[in-house]
Short mmCIF file of C-alpha atoms and ligand atoms in Angstrom, two decimals:
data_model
loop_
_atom_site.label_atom_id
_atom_site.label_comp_id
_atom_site.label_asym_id
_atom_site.label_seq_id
_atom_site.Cartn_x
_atom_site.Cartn_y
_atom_site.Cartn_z
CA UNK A 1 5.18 -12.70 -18.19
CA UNK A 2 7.16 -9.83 -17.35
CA UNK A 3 5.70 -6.95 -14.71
CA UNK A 4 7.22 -3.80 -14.20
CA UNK A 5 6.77 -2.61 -10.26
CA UNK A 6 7.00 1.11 -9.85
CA UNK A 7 7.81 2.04 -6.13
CA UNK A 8 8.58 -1.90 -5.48
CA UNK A 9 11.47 -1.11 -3.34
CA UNK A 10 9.06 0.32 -0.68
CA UNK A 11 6.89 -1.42 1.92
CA UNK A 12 4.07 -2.69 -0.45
CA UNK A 13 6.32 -3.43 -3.34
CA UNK A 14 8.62 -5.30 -2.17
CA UNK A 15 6.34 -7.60 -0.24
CA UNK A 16 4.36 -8.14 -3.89
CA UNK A 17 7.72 -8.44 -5.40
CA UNK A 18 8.10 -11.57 -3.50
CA UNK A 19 4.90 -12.81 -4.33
CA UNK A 20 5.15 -11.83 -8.19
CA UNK A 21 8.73 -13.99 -7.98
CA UNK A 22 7.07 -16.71 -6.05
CA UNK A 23 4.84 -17.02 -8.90
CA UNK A 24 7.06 -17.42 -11.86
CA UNK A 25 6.46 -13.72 -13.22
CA UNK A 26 9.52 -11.69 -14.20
CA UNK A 27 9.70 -8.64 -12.08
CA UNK A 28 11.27 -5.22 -13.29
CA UNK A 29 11.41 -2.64 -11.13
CA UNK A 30 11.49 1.36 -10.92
CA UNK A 31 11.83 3.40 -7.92
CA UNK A 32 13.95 6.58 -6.97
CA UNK A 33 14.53 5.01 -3.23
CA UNK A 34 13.02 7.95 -2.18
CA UNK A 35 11.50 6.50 0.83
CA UNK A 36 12.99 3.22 0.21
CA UNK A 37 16.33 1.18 0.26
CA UNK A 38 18.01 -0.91 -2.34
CA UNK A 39 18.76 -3.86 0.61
CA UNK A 40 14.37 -4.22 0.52
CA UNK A 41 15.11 -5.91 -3.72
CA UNK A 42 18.43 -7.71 -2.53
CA UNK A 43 16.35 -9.33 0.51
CA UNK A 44 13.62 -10.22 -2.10
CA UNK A 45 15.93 -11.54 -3.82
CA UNK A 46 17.38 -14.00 -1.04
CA UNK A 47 14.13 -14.70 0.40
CA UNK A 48 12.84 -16.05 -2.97
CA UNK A 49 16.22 -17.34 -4.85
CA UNK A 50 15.13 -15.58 -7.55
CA UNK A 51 16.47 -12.72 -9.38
CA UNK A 52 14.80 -9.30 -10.56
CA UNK A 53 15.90 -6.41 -12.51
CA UNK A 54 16.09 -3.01 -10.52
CA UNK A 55 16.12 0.83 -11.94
CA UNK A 56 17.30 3.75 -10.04
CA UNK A 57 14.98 5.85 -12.38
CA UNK A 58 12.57 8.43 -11.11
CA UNK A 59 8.99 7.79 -12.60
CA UNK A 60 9.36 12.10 -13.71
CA UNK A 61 12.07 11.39 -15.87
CA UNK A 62 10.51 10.24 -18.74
CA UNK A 63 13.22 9.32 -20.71
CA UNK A 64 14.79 7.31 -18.41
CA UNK A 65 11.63 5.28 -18.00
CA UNK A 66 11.22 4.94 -21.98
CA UNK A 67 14.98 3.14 -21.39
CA UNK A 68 13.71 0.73 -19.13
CA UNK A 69 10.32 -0.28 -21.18
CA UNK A 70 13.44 -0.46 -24.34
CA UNK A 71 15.47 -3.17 -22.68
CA UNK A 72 12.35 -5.00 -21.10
CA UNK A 73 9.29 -6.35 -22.51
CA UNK A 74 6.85 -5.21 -20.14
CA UNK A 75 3.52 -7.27 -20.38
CA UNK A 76 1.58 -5.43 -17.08
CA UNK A 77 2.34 -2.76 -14.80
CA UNK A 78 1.33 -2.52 -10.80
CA UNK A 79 2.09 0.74 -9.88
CA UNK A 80 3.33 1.34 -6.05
CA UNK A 81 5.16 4.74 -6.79
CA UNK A 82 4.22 7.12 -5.05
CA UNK A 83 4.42 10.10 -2.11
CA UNK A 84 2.34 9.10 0.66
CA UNK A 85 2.54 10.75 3.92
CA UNK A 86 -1.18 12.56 4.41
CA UNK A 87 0.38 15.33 6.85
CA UNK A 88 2.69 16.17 4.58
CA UNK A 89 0.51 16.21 1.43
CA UNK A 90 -1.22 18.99 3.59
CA UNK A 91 1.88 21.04 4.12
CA UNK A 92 3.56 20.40 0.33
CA UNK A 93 0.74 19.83 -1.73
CA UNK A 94 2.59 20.94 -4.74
CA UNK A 95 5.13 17.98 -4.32
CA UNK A 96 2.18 15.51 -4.02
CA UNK A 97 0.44 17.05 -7.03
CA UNK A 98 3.52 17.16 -8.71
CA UNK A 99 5.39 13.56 -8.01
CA UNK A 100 1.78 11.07 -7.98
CA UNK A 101 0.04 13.07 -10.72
CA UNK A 102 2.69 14.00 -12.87
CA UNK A 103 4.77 10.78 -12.33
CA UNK A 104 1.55 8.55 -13.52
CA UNK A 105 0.59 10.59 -16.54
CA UNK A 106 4.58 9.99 -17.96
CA UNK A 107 4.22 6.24 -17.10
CA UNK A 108 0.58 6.27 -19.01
CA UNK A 109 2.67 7.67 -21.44
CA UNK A 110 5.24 5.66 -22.31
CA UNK A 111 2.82 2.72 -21.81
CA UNK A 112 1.18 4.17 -24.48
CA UNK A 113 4.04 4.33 -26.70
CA UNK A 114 5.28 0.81 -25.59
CA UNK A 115 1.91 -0.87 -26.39
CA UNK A 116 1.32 -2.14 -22.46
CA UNK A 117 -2.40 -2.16 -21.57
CA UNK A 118 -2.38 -3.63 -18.20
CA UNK A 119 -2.00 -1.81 -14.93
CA UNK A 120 -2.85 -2.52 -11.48
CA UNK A 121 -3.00 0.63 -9.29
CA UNK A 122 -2.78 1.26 -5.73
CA UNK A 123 -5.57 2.76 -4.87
CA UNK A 124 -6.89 3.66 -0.94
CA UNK A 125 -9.90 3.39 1.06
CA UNK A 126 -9.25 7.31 1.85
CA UNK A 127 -10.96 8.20 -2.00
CA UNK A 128 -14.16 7.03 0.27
CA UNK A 129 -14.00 10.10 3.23
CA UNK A 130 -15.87 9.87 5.38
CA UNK A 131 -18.11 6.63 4.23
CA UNK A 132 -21.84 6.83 3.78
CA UNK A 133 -22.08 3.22 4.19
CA UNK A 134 -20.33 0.62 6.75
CA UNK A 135 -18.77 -1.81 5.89
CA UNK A 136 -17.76 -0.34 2.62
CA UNK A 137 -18.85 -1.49 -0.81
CA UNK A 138 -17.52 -0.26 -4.04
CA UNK A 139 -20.76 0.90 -4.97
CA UNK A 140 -20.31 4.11 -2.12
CA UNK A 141 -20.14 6.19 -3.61
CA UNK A 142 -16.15 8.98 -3.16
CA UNK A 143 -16.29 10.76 -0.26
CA UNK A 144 -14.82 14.69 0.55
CA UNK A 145 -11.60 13.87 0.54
CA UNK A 146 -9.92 16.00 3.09
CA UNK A 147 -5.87 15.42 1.85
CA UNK A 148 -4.51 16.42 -1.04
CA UNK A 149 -2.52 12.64 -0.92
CA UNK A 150 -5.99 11.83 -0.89
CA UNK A 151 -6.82 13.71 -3.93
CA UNK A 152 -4.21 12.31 -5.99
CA UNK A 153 -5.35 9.08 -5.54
CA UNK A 154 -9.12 9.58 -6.55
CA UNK A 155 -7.29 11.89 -9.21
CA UNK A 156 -5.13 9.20 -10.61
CA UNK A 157 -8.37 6.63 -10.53
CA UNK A 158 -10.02 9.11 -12.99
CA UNK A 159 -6.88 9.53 -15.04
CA UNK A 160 -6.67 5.44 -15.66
CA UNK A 161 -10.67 5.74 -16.07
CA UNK A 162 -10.49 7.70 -18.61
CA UNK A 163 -7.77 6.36 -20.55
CA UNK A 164 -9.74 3.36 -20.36
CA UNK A 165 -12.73 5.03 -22.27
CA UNK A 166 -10.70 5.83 -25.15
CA UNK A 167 -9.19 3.02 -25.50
CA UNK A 168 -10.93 -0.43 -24.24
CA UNK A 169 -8.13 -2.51 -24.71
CA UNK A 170 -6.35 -0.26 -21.98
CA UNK A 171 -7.40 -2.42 -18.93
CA UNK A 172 -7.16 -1.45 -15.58
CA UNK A 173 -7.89 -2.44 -11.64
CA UNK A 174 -8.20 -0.17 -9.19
CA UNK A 175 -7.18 -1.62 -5.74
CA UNK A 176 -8.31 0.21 -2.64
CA UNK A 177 -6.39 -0.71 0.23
CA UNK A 178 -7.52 -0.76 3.43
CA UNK A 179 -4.92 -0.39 6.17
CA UNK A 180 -1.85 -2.56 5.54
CA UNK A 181 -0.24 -3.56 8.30
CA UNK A 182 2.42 -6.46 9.51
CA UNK A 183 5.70 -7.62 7.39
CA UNK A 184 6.63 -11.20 5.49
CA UNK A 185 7.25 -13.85 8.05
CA UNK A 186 10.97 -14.11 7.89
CA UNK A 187 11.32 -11.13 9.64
CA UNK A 188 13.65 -9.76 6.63
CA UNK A 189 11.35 -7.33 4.66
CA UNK A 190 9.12 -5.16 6.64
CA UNK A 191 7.76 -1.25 6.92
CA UNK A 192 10.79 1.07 6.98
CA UNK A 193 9.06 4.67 7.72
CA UNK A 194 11.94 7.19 7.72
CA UNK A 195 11.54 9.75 10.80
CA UNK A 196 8.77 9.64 13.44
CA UNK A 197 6.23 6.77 12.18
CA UNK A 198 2.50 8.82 11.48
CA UNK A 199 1.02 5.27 11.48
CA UNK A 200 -0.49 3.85 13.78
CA UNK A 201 1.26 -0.02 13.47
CA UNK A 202 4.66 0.94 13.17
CA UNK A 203 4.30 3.63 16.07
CA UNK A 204 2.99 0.68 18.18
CA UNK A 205 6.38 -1.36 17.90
CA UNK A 206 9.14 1.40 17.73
CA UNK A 207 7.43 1.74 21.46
CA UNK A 208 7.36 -1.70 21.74
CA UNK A 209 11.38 -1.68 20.93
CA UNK A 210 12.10 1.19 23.33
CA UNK A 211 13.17 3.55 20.46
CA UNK A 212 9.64 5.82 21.06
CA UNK A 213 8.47 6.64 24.83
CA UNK A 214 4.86 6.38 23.95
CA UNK A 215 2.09 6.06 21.99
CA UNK A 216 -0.34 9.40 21.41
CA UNK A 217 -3.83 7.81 21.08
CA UNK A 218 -5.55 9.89 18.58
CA UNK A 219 -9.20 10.71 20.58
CA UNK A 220 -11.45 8.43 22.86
CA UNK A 221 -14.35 9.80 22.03
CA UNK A 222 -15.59 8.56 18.93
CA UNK A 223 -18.60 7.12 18.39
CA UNK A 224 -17.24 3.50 18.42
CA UNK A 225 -16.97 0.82 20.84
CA UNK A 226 -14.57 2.19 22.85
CA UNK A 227 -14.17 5.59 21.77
CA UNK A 228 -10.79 4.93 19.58
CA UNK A 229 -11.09 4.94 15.93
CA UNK A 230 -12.02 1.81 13.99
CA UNK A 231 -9.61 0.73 10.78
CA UNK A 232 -9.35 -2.21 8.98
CA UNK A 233 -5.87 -3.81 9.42
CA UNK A 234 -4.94 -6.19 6.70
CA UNK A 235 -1.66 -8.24 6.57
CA UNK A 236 0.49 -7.07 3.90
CA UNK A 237 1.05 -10.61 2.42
CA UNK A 238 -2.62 -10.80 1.86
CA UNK A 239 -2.17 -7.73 0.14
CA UNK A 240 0.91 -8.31 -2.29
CA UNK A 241 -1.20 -11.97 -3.08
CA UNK A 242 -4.36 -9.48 -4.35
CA UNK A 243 -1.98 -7.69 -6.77
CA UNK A 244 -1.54 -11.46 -8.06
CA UNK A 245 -5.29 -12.07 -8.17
CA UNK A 246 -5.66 -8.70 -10.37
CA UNK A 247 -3.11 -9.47 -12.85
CA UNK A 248 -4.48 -12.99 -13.17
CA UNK A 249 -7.89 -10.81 -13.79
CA UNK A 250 -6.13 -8.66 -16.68
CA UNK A 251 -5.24 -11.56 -18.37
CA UNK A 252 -8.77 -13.12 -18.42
CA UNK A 253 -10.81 -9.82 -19.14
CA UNK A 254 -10.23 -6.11 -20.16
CA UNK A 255 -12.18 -3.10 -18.49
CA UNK A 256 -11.65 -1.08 -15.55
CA UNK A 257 -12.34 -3.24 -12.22
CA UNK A 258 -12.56 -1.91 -8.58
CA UNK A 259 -11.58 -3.23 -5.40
CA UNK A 260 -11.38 -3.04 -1.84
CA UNK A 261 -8.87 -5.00 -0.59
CA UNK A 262 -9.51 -5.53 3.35
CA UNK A 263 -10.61 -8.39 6.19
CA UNK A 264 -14.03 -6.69 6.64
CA UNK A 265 -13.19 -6.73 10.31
CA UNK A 266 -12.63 -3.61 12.35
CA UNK A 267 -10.23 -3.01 15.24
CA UNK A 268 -9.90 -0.09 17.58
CA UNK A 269 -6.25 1.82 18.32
CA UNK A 270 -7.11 0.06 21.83
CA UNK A 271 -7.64 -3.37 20.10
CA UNK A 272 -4.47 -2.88 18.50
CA UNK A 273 -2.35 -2.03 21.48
CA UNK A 274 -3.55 -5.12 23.63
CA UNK A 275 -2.97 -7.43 20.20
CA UNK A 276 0.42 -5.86 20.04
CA UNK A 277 1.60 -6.39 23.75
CA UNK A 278 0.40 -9.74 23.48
CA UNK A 279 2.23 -10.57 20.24
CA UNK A 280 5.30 -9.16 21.92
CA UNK A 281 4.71 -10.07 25.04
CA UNK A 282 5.55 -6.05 25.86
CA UNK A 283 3.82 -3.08 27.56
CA UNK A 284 3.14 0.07 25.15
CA UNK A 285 2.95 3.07 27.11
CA UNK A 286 0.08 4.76 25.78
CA UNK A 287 -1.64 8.55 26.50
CA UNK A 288 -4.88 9.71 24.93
CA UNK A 289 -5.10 13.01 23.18
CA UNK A 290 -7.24 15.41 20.92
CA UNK A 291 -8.41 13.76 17.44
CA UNK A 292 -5.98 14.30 14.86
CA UNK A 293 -7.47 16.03 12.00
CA UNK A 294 -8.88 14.73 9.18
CA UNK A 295 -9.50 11.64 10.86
CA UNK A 296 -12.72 9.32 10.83
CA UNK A 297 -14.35 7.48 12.96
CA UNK A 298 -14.88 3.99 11.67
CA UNK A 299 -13.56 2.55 8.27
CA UNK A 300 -13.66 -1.26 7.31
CA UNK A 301 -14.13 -2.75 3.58
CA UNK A 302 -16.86 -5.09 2.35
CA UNK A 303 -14.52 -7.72 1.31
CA UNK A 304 -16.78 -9.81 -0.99
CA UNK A 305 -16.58 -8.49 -4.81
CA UNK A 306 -12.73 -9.58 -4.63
CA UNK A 307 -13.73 -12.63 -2.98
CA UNK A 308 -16.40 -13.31 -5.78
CA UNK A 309 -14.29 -11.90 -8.55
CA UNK A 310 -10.56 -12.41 -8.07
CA UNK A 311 -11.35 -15.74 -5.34
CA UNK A 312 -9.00 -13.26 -3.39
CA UNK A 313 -9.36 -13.69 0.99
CA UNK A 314 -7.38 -11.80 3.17
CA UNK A 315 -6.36 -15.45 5.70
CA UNK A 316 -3.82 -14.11 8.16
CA UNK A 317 -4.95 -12.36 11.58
CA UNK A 318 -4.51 -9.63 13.77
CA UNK A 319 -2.04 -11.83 16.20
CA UNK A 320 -0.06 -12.55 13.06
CA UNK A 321 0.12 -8.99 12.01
CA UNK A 322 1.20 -8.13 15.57
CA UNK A 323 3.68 -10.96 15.21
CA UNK A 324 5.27 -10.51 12.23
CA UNK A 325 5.52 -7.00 12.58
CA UNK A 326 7.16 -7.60 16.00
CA UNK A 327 9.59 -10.07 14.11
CA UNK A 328 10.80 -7.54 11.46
CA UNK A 329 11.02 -4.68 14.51
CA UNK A 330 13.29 -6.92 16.65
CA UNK A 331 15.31 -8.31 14.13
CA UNK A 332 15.72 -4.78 12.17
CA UNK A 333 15.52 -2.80 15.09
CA UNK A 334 16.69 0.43 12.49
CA UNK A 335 14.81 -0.65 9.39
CA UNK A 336 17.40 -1.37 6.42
CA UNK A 337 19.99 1.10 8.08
CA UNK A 338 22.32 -1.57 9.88
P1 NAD B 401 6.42 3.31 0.16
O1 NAD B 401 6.75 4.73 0.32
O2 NAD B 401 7.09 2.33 1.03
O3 NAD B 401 6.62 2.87 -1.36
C1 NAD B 401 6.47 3.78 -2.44
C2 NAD B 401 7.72 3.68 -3.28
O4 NAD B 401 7.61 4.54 -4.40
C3 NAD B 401 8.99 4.08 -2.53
O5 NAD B 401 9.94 3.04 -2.68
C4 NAD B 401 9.45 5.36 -3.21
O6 NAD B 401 10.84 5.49 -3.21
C5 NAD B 401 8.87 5.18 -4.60
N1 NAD B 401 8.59 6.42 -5.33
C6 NAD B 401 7.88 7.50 -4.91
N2 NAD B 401 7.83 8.44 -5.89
C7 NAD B 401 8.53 7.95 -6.95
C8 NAD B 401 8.83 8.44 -8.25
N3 NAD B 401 8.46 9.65 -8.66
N4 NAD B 401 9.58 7.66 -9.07
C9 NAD B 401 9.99 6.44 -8.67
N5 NAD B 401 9.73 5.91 -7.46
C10 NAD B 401 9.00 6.67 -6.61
O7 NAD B 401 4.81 3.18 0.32
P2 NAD B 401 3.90 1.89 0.43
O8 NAD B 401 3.30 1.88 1.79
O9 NAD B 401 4.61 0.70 -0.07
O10 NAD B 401 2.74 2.31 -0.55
C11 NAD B 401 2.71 1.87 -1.91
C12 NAD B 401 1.50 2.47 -2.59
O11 NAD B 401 0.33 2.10 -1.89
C13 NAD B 401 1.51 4.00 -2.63
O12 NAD B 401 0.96 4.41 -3.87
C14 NAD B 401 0.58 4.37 -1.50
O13 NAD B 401 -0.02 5.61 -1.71
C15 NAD B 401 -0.45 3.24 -1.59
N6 NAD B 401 -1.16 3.04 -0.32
C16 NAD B 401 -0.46 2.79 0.82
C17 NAD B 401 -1.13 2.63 2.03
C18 NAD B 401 -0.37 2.39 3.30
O14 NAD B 401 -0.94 2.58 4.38
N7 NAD B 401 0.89 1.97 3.25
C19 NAD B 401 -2.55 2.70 2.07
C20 NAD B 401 -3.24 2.94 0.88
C21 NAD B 401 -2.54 3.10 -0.32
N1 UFG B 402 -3.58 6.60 15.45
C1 UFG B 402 -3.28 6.95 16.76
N2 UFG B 402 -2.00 7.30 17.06
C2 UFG B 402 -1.01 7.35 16.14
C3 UFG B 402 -1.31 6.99 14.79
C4 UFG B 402 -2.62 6.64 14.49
O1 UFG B 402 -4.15 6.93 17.63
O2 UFG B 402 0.13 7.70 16.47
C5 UFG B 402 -4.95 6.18 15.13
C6 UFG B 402 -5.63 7.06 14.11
O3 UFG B 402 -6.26 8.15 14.74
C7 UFG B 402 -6.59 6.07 13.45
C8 UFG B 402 -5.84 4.73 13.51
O4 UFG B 402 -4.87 4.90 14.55
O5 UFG B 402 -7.76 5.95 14.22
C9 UFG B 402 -5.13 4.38 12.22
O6 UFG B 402 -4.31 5.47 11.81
P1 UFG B 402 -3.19 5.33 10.66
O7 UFG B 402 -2.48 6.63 10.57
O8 UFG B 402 -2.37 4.11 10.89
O9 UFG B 402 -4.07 5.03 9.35
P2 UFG B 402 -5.22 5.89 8.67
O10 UFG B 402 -6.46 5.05 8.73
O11 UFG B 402 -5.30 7.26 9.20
O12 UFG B 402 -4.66 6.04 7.18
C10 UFG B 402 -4.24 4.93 6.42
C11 UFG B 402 -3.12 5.33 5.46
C12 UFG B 402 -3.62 6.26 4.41
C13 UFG B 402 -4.82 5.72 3.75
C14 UFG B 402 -5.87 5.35 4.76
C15 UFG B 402 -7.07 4.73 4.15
O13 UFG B 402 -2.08 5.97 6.17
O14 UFG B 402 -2.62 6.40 3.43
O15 UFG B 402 -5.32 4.43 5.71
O16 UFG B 402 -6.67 3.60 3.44
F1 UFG B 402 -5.32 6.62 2.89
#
């Protein structure tokens, strides 16, 4: 079985890359690298001893993609490319619009032309707002989303949706992740935000490392147990093995499936911070400040229907995310730079 991987030289790609290789699948990816390196697929490649086939094609240029779905035989997409940086999306909505809408209606496309009816999407808890329900199900119903990264991703569930309603055969899951933290245990494939990090996790440990002074702790006085916001941090190995589980559902059964993919168990930013110093045995300087906008107070998944349906379990814990991503920070203290 061969699975093309759009964006599967960034942070969630390559990790599921791994995983795909691990499995026996044939991986074939697409990215434009850009917000990603080429060393991410060559470390894949050492860490699994296996080999995978890698376009520098941008998912806009459609023929270019028609190309790649020539020379492979794609069985099932999982679709990782995308622009993803919320503050942004607020200040260049246009290029968010433009690259995650535009770039998944030319790979529906040439799916379409190429006879592939399988695609796993990532999805994010964020189509949710601000939820009605806690922990989340994926019976809440979509929330005001206040981003327009946001948008596009409730945009592009509708777009596979719908597709799916003409055509039944055209199966799809919808995965909504939760907030993916940590790297894979070797320490040799890990989060590589360009710039100054806007997520929590890898803010933590570029402080940790000594390359940022401190950590701005986004309000203390939300309703939670200590005031901090509330997330649900899940280990991005748990993830990549979920994009498994929902291919192994697309080749069972056809139809659109949903899914949060989470641990059900909250942490606060200040849960994080002591797990982190812990992990790294390092103090993070830390200041609290105004709420940043947009932001919620609480968010963590109801983890069951992919337990039930995909026998999928996010296993590895918050000291492991703390460690791993510690690992990967220490041993790559510039990301794939040097
Ligand atoms: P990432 O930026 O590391 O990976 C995305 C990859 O897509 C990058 O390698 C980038 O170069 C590539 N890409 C972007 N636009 C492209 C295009 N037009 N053509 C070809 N390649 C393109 O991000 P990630 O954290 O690995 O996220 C992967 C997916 O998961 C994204 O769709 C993201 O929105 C979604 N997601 C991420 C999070 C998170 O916190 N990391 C949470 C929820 C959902
Ligand atoms: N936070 C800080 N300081 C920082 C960064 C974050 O205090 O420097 C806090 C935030 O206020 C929030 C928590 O840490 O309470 C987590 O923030 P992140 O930015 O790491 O993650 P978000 O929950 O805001 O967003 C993430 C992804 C989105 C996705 C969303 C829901 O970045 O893409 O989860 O899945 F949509």
């Amino acid at each position: 079985m061969s699975v093309l991987v759009t964006g599967g030289a960034g942070y969630i790609g390559s990790h599921t890359c791994v995983e795909l290789l691990n499995e026996g699948y044939e991986v074939v990816v697409v990215d434009n690298l850009s917000n990603s390196s080429k060393i991410s697929l060559d470390r894949v490649e050492k860490l699994t001893n296996k080999k995978l086939k890698f376009y520098e094609v941008d998912l806009l240029n459609k023929e270019g993609l028609r190309d790649v779905f020539k020379k492979e035989k794609i069985d099932s997409v999982i679709h990782f490319a995308a622009l993803k940086a919320v503050g942004e999306s607020v200040k260049e909505p246009l290029k968010y619009y433009h690259n995650n809408i535009a770039g998944t209606l030319v790979l529906c496309e040439v799916m379409k032309e190429f006879n592939v009816k399988n695609i796993v999407f990532s999805s994010s808890a964020t189509v949710y707002g601000d939820p009605k329900i806690i922990p989340i199900t994926e019976e809440c119903e979509k929330g005001e989303i206040t981003n327009p990264y946001g948008q596009t991703k409730a945009m592009m569930e509708q777009i596979l949706i719908d597709i799916n309603k003409a055509d039944k055969d055209f199966s799809v899951v919808l995965l909504r992740y939760f907030n993916p933290v940590g790297a894979h245990e070797s320490g040799e494939i890990g989060e590589d935000p360009k710039g100054i990090p806007n997520n929590l996790m890898p803010y933590i440990s570029q402080v940790a490392v000594g390359k940022l002074k401190s950590l701005s702790v986004f309000g203390n006085d939300y309703n939670t147990k200590d005031g901090t916001g509330v997330r649900d941090y899940i280990h991005v190995v748990d993830l990549s093995i979920g994009h498994i589980k929902a291919l192994k559902k697309l080749e069972r059964e056809r139809g659109v499936f949903i899914y949060n993919l989470g641990t059900g168990v909250g942490y606060s930013v200040l849960d994080m911070i002591k797990a982190f110093e812990r992990a790294s045995n390092t103090k993070i300087n830390y200041e609290f400040k105004e709420r940043r906008g947009g932001d919620i107070a609480c968010c963590y998944a109801d983890p069951s229907k992919a337990q039930r349906e995909l026998n999928f379990k996010a296993i590895r814990d918050l000291n492991k995310m703390c460690e791993d991503t510690w690992r990967w920070q220490t041993k790559n203290p510039n990301g794939y730079e040097k």
